Structure formats: structure tokens, C-alpha cells
Amino acid sequence: LRQQRMGTYGVRAAWRRLPQ
Amino acid sequence: PKTFTVRIVTMDAEMEFNCEMKWKGKDLFDLVCRTLGLRETWFFGLQYTIKDTVAWLKMDKKVLDHDVSKEEPVTFHFLAKFYPENAEEELVQEITQHLFFLQVKKQILDEKIYCPPEASVLLASYAVQAKYGDYDPSVHKRGFLAQEELLPKRVINLYQMTPEMWEERITAWYAEHRGRARDEAEMEYLKIAQDLEMYGVNYFAIRNKKGTELLLGVDALGLHIYDPENRLTPKISFPWNEIRNISYSDKEFTIKPLDKKIDVFKFNSSKLRVNKLILQLCIGNHDLFMRRRKADSLEVQQMKAQARE
């Protein structure tokens, strides 16, 4: 398997997705 | 179905299971949690080591697709991967508290977490209360702690004290904890330990763009940059709510702050594998950070109600 060489995580976006 | 043998090592037990070839990480992890009677599963993971780097079993990936040694029994350590911000509020079940207590105690004794001498003695006294129950001079005679590992070696070496003198010091505190049940003593231990600077921090050796060696710390509250000589106090901190985005590309890792006036922080870690682990730890820690700031899930509400009963 070819290794995934990139990764990203939207910290702010995760907050926004959070149901209030 | 075809199976293979896995050995699971927890802080106080070893177990063997027959794992089906097609099982995903989650299948094995759930089986272990069920066997332990553990419900606060979100703090834990199954750890293995690959080429001196720590790695954690991925829930959605087949156990055998991980880069583990295929020699049976395939061994994993069941350990806390994430730490609560406040042990007393967040750790509900006794088994969860106990596993945290054992893991943190080991880190302190192994000097993975720096603990000053006074606090070390106090912690030792709670560990003794947890193990021996109330102090009774007719039972706990001189030398009763002789075989116990209770203090970090660094602390012992700091003073010209005999083992008997240490025992006396620890016992003086131990006698004060009368009436504390095992779970209470262990929680008192965690409440002191969680205030130690290095508690719950995952450190990684990194280099900034100028090539300067630094340490990155990932914990429940955010990301921290340290001078390698001082793991206690970060030079810079990025709390979760001040970060817009984090990403990696090969060995490079980028932290983008929310405030556009603050510089983007880029660094290199030793391996792509390490960057993957850093990102995984960030996502998991941030997820818990957000959940704490929402109302408790129904499951946690039920557990807390049960614990109160």
C-alpha cells in the first residue's frame, strides 16, 4: 500500500460542525 | 473462521484472545473493553511499537493490515492514549480510574513525568494507602515498604537518606489518609499528578525551519513548543481554540493559528510516520476538548448517575 504522505485537520471547522 | 493469537497487556494483567483474520481494530478493541468491563473507552487505545516509534491500532483498519510483527502472539498494550482535563470530573468508572492511576504512577516512577521530591513522597503515601488500606502499626511494621518501588530514583538520589528514613517519611503521610478507600486514594493520587507539568503530554523531537532542535507537546489543551532542555514550561503554546488548521506533508508539519497576525508555525519531525501520529493525537485530543465543552452524552450521564448510586 502506498503511504498517504499528506494529512490535514481543520480544528476551526470541527468546532463549526459541532452541533450546539 | 481463521484466527490468530493476540496478547493484550494492560497495566495489571495479560490476556490472550483468538482474533479473526478479518477483524478490524475496533473489533479487537471492543472485545478487550468488554472483557475488562470498561465503558469509558474513548481514553484508551491498543499500542504497538514499530521501529522504536509508538503506534496505535486504527479502529477502522484490519488488525493484520497494521505494520505489526506477525509473529504470534501479536502483542498490543492496552493503554490510555488521551488524558482527561480533570480526572475527578471525567473518570467515572473505578476501572478507568484504576488504569489511569497505574499508568500515571509508572510514568512518575520511570521519570517520564517530572515530580518534585515533596509531591513524590505525598503520591507514594497515597499509593500505599490504595494498596495496604488504613495504616495499622501492628500490621505495618518497620520494613513493610522495603520491597515496594515508591519513589523516582532521581528523588532518592537527591538526599542522603536510608530506605528506613524514606519509609518513615512516607508512613507519616500514609497515616494521615486513614479512612480512604482504594478508589479514593487513587483519585487523590491522580488529582495531584494531573497538576504536574508533564502529565498527559506527548513529546516529539522536532526541528524548526532554522534547524533548531525543539520539542512538540500534544495534550488535552493544545500544542506546545519546548526547548529540549525544559520540558516543563513551553516557549510557545497554541491552545485548541486558537488554531485554525493543522496539516502535514511528508516530514513537514504546519500549525496555522486562527489569528492571521500570528505567524504560521512550521517544523519538521523525524519521520512521516511521526507526523501521522501527531495528527492522530491532535484529532483525538481536540475531539475530547470539544466534547467536554458540550453537554455530557447520554451514555456518560447514565454512567455518572450509576456512579453516584
Coordinates of C-alpha atoms in Angstrom, one line a residue, chain A residues 9 15 18, chain B residues 40-44 80-85 90-91 100 219-221 240 281-294 296 300:
Chain A
Y9 CA -7.3 18.6 10.1
W15 CA -15.8 23.4 16.0
L18 CA -20.3 20.7 16.3
Chain B
E40 CA -15.1 4.9 29.1
T41 CA -13.4 3.5 26.1
W42 CA -12.6 6.9 24.4
F43 CA -9.5 7.5 26.5
F44 CA -7.8 4.2 25.5
A80 CA -4.6 5.4 28.0
K81 CA -4.0 7.4 24.8
F82 CA -5.8 10.5 25.9
Y83 CA -6.0 12.2 29.3
P84 CA -8.9 13.9 31.0
E85 CA -8.5 17.6 31.8
E90 CA -14.3 12.9 33.9
L91 CA -13.2 9.5 35.1
F100 CA -5.1 5.7 34.8
D219 CA -2.0 17.4 25.2
A220 CA -5.6 17.9 26.1
L221 CA -5.4 21.7 25.8
W240 CA -7.0 24.4 20.5
L281 CA -3.2 12.6 18.7
C282 CA -4.3 16.2 17.8
I283 CA -7.6 15.0 16.3
G284 CA -8.4 12.7 19.3
N285 CA -7.4 15.4 21.9
H286 CA -9.4 18.1 20.1
D287 CA -12.4 15.8 19.8
L288 CA -12.4 15.3 23.6
F289 CA -11.8 19.0 24.1
M290 CA -14.9 19.8 22.2
R291 CA -17.0 17.1 23.8
R292 CA -16.1 18.4 27.3
R293 CA -17.5 21.8 26.2
K294 CA -20.8 20.2 25.1
D296 CA -22.5 15.1 28.5
V300 CA -21.9 9.5 30.2

